[in-house]
Amino acid sequence: MKSIYENEMKLEFISKSNNEAFARISVAAFAAQLDPTVEEISDIKTSVSEAVTNSIIHGYEDTEGIVKIICKIIGNSIIIEISDTGKGIENIEEAKKPLYTSKPNLERSGMGFTIMESFMDEMKIESILGIGTKVTMKKLIKKEEITDEDISKVLSQIGQKESNEN
Amino acid sequence: MNVNYEQKNKLLLLEITEEIDHHTSEKIRRRADNEITRYMPRKVIFDFSNVTFMDSAGIGVVLGRYKMIKMLGGTLELKNVSLNLKKIFEMSGITKICPTTIKQAI
């Protein structure tokens, strides 16, 4: 496989709920090469967990199916696609609304898409009834830039220390 | 989950010791409900100091217990919530109805 991306990985697993932890930990481990902060890793793990849970309980409604994850690295960004071949979403706009859930009896909060949207930089949902759903998310891992000001600050501190010692 | 009940203050402390997602939430919910109906506490505190991960399933767990405890005439507090968890609780409005304290950085 020749990838146009700097790095790429694919993951497929059965829609069992104990794979939710496996999925988010695997994606977090792959994302680690971008040197993200603890908060950025946490945002990615939570978003992956939401999308995978949606596939398991809404897409497949607890029947057995395959959840597929593709991760791509491009520059400082990670793109994560999570897809299923489940029942699909009838009304995407409604599903995206905060607190909306089609399964209130399961104590679902209806915050899944809201969390993905706010924790990631971009989120897109594609769905066809009876065919499946694909959620694509992108997160830019911010690099801390070292400015000239930082360097001169450090240099002056070293200079002070040396003059104190003499 | 570690459970501690203070008879004197009718205080039930539930310390969650695992990651909270859709998979684990059913077990956490059942255990919490059992302890609450067993002790009928006046106050319940969820301690999150050992929770390293939580997604929106945690919102369902807390809101469901909140409704139950309120119906029984008690109150619910959230303790040692990390900043990552706080972000999720804030989005759902839980921090407005349950007193929440933040975990101090080590």
Coordinates of C-alpha atoms in Angstrom, one line a residue:
Chain A
M1 CA 0.0 0.0 0.0
K2 CA 1.4 3.3 -1.0
S3 CA -0.1 6.2 1.0
I4 CA -0.3 9.8 -0.1
Y5 CA -0.3 10.7 3.6
E6 CA 2.7 10.9 5.9
N7 CA 1.3 8.0 7.8
E8 CA -1.8 5.9 7.8
M9 CA -3.4 3.0 9.7
K10 CA -6.6 0.9 9.5
L11 CA -8.4 -0.9 12.2
E12 CA -11.4 -3.2 12.0
F13 CA -13.2 -4.9 14.9
I14 CA -16.5 -6.4 15.8
S15 CA -19.1 -4.1 17.3
K16 CA -18.7 -5.3 20.9
S17 CA -18.8 -2.6 23.6
N18 CA -15.5 -3.8 25.2
N19 CA -13.8 -2.8 22.0
E20 CA -14.6 0.9 22.7
A21 CA -11.5 1.2 25.0
F22 CA -9.3 -0.7 22.5
A23 CA -10.4 1.6 19.7
R24 CA -9.7 4.9 21.6
I25 CA -6.4 3.7 23.0
S26 CA -5.2 2.5 19.6
V27 CA -6.0 5.8 17.9
A28 CA -4.4 7.7 20.8
A29 CA -1.2 5.6 20.4
F30 CA -1.1 6.4 16.7
A31 CA -1.7 10.1 17.3
A32 CA 1.2 10.2 19.8
Q33 CA 3.7 10.6 17.0
L34 CA 2.4 14.2 16.5
D35 CA 3.5 14.9 20.1
P36 CA 0.1 16.1 21.4
T37 CA -0.6 17.5 24.8
V38 CA -2.4 15.5 27.5
E39 CA -5.5 17.5 26.7
E40 CA -5.3 17.0 23.0
I41 CA -4.9 13.2 23.5
S42 CA -7.9 13.2 25.9
D43 CA -10.0 15.1 23.3
I44 CA -9.2 12.5 20.6
K45 CA -9.9 9.6 22.9
T46 CA -13.3 11.0 24.0
S47 CA -14.3 11.8 20.4
V48 CA -13.3 8.3 19.1
S49 CA -15.2 6.7 22.0
E50 CA -18.3 8.7 21.1
A51 CA -18.2 7.7 17.4
V52 CA -17.5 4.0 18.1
T53 CA -20.3 3.9 20.7
N54 CA -22.7 5.4 18.2
S55 CA -21.8 2.7 15.6
I56 CA -22.3 0.0 18.2
I57 CA -25.5 1.1 19.8
H58 CA -27.2 3.1 17.0
G59 CA -25.7 1.7 13.8
Y60 CA -25.8 -2.0 14.7
E61 CA -28.3 -1.7 17.6
D62 CA -26.3 -4.3 19.5
T63 CA -26.2 -6.8 16.6
E64 CA -22.8 -7.9 15.3
G65 CA -21.2 -5.8 12.6
I66 CA -17.8 -4.4 11.7
V67 CA -16.6 -1.0 12.9
K68 CA -13.8 0.4 10.7
I69 CA -11.3 3.1 11.7
I70 CA -8.9 4.8 9.3
C71 CA -6.4 7.3 10.7
K72 CA -4.2 9.5 8.5
I73 CA -1.5 12.0 9.4
I74 CA -1.0 15.0 7.2
G75 CA 1.3 17.7 8.5
N76 CA 0.4 18.5 12.1
S77 CA -3.1 17.1 11.7
I78 CA -4.7 13.7 12.3
I79 CA -7.8 12.7 10.3
I80 CA -9.9 10.0 11.8
E81 CA -12.7 8.2 9.9
I82 CA -15.0 5.9 11.8
S83 CA -17.5 4.0 9.8
D84 CA -20.1 1.2 10.1
T85 CA -22.4 -0.6 7.7
G86 CA -25.4 -0.3 10.1
K87 CA -28.8 1.2 9.7
G88 CA -27.8 4.8 9.0
I89 CA -29.1 8.1 10.4
E90 CA -32.5 9.3 9.2
N91 CA -32.0 12.9 10.1
I92 CA -28.4 14.1 10.6
E93 CA -29.3 17.6 11.6
E94 CA -31.6 16.3 14.3
A95 CA -29.0 13.8 15.5
K96 CA -26.4 16.6 15.9
K97 CA -28.6 18.6 18.2
P98 CA -27.3 18.7 21.8
L99 CA -29.4 16.5 24.1
Y100 CA -31.1 14.7 21.2
T101 CA -31.2 11.0 21.5
S102 CA -33.1 8.3 19.8
K103 CA -32.6 6.0 22.8
P104 CA -33.5 8.0 26.0
N105 CA -34.3 4.7 27.8
L106 CA -30.6 3.8 27.7
E107 CA -29.7 6.9 29.7
R108 CA -27.9 8.2 26.6
S109 CA -27.2 11.9 27.1
G110 CA -27.5 13.0 23.4
M111 CA -24.2 14.8 23.7
G112 CA -22.0 12.6 21.4
F113 CA -21.9 14.7 18.3
T114 CA -21.8 17.9 20.3
I115 CA -18.7 16.6 22.1
M116 CA -17.0 15.4 18.8
E117 CA -17.8 18.8 17.2
S118 CA -16.3 20.8 20.1
F119 CA -13.3 18.6 20.9
M120 CA -12.1 18.2 17.3
D121 CA -11.4 21.0 14.8
E122 CA -13.6 19.5 12.0
M123 CA -16.4 16.9 12.0
K124 CA -18.4 15.6 9.1
I125 CA -21.2 13.0 9.1
E126 CA -22.2 11.0 6.0
S127 CA -25.0 8.6 6.2
I128 CA -27.3 6.6 4.0
L129 CA -30.3 4.7 5.4
G130 CA -29.7 1.0 5.3
I131 CA -26.1 1.4 4.1
G132 CA -24.2 2.9 6.9
T133 CA -22.6 5.9 8.5
K134 CA -19.2 7.5 8.3
V135 CA -17.9 10.1 10.7
T136 CA -14.7 12.0 9.7
M137 CA -12.9 14.1 12.2
K138 CA -9.8 16.2 12.0
K139 CA -7.7 17.6 14.8
L140 CA -4.7 20.0 14.4
I141 CA -2.0 19.3 17.0
K142 CA -0.6 22.7 17.8
K143 CA 3.1 23.0 18.0
E144 CA 4.6 25.3 20.6
E145 CA 6.7 27.8 18.8
I146 CA 9.9 29.1 20.3
T147 CA 10.2 32.8 19.8
D148 CA 13.3 35.0 19.7
E149 CA 11.9 36.6 22.9
D150 CA 11.9 33.2 24.7
I151 CA 15.5 32.6 23.6
S152 CA 16.7 36.0 24.8
K153 CA 14.9 35.5 28.1
V154 CA 16.7 32.2 28.7
L155 CA 20.1 33.7 27.6
S156 CA 19.7 36.6 30.0
Q157 CA 18.9 34.3 32.8
I158 CA 22.0 32.3 32.1
G159 CA 24.0 35.5 32.0
Q160 CA 22.6 36.6 35.3
K161 CA 23.4 33.3 36.9
E162 CA 27.0 33.4 35.7
S163 CA 27.6 37.0 36.9
N164 CA 26.1 36.0 40.3
E165 CA 28.5 33.1 40.6
N166 CA 31.6 35.3 39.7
Chain B
M1 CA -16.1 1.0 42.9
N2 CA -15.2 1.7 46.5
V3 CA -18.2 2.3 48.7
N4 CA -18.1 4.1 52.1
Y5 CA -21.2 5.0 54.2
E6 CA -21.2 7.3 57.2
Q7 CA -24.2 6.5 59.2
K8 CA -23.9 9.6 61.4
N9 CA -24.2 12.1 58.4
K10 CA -26.2 9.7 56.2
L11 CA -23.4 10.3 53.7
L12 CA -22.7 7.8 50.9
L13 CA -19.3 8.1 49.2
L14 CA -19.0 6.3 45.9
E15 CA -15.4 6.2 44.5
I16 CA -15.4 5.2 40.9
T17 CA -12.2 3.3 40.0
E18 CA -12.5 2.6 36.3
E19 CA -12.8 4.4 33.0
I20 CA -16.4 5.5 32.2
D21 CA -17.7 4.6 28.8
H22 CA -20.8 2.9 27.4
H23 CA -19.3 -0.5 28.1
T24 CA -18.6 0.1 31.8
S25 CA -21.4 2.5 32.6
E26 CA -24.1 -0.2 32.9
K27 CA -22.1 -1.9 35.7
I28 CA -21.4 1.4 37.5
R29 CA -25.0 2.5 37.3
R30 CA -26.3 -0.8 38.7
R31 CA -23.8 -0.8 41.6
A32 CA -24.6 2.8 42.4
D33 CA -28.3 2.2 42.3
N34 CA -28.0 -0.8 44.6
E35 CA -25.9 1.2 47.2
I36 CA -28.3 4.2 47.1
T37 CA -31.4 2.1 47.6
R38 CA -29.7 0.1 50.3
Y39 CA -28.6 3.1 52.5
M40 CA -31.2 5.8 51.5
P41 CA -28.5 8.4 52.1
R42 CA -29.2 12.1 52.6
K43 CA -26.1 13.0 50.5
V44 CA -24.2 11.1 47.8
I45 CA -20.7 12.0 46.7
F46 CA -19.2 10.6 43.5
D47 CA -15.4 10.7 43.8
F48 CA -13.7 10.8 40.4
S49 CA -10.0 10.9 41.6
N50 CA -9.3 7.5 40.0
V51 CA -11.2 8.1 36.7
T52 CA -8.7 8.5 33.9
F53 CA -11.2 8.6 31.1
M54 CA -14.9 9.5 30.7
D55 CA -17.1 10.1 27.6
S56 CA -20.7 11.1 27.4
A57 CA -21.8 7.9 29.1
G58 CA -20.7 9.5 32.3
I59 CA -23.3 12.3 31.8
G60 CA -26.0 9.6 31.7
V61 CA -24.6 7.9 34.8
V62 CA -24.6 11.2 36.8
L63 CA -27.9 12.6 35.5
G64 CA -29.7 9.3 36.1
R65 CA -28.4 9.1 39.7
Y66 CA -29.1 12.8 40.2
K67 CA -32.8 12.3 39.4
M68 CA -33.0 9.2 41.6
I69 CA -31.3 10.9 44.6
K70 CA -33.4 14.0 44.2
M71 CA -36.6 11.9 44.2
L72 CA -35.4 10.4 47.5
G73 CA -34.9 13.8 49.0
G74 CA -31.1 13.8 48.9
T75 CA -28.3 15.7 47.2
L76 CA -25.5 14.8 44.9
E77 CA -22.0 16.2 44.8
L78 CA -19.1 15.5 42.4
K79 CA -15.6 15.4 43.9
N80 CA -12.0 15.3 42.4
V81 CA -13.1 15.9 38.9
S82 CA -10.1 16.3 36.5
L83 CA -10.1 19.2 33.9
N84 CA -10.9 16.8 31.1
L85 CA -14.0 15.4 32.9
K86 CA -15.0 18.9 33.9
K87 CA -15.2 20.0 30.2
I88 CA -17.7 17.2 29.6
F89 CA -19.8 17.9 32.8
E90 CA -19.9 21.6 31.9
M91 CA -21.1 21.0 28.4
S92 CA -24.0 19.0 29.7
G93 CA -25.0 21.5 32.4
I94 CA -24.3 19.1 35.3
T95 CA -22.0 21.5 37.0
K96 CA -25.0 23.9 37.4
I97 CA -27.1 21.4 39.3
C98 CA -24.4 19.4 41.2
P99 CA -21.7 21.1 43.4
T100 CA -18.5 20.1 41.7
T101 CA -14.9 20.3 43.0
I102 CA -11.8 20.0 40.8
K103 CA -9.0 17.6 41.3
Q104 CA -5.8 19.5 42.3
A105 CA -2.8 19.0 40.0
I106 CA -0.1 17.0 41.7

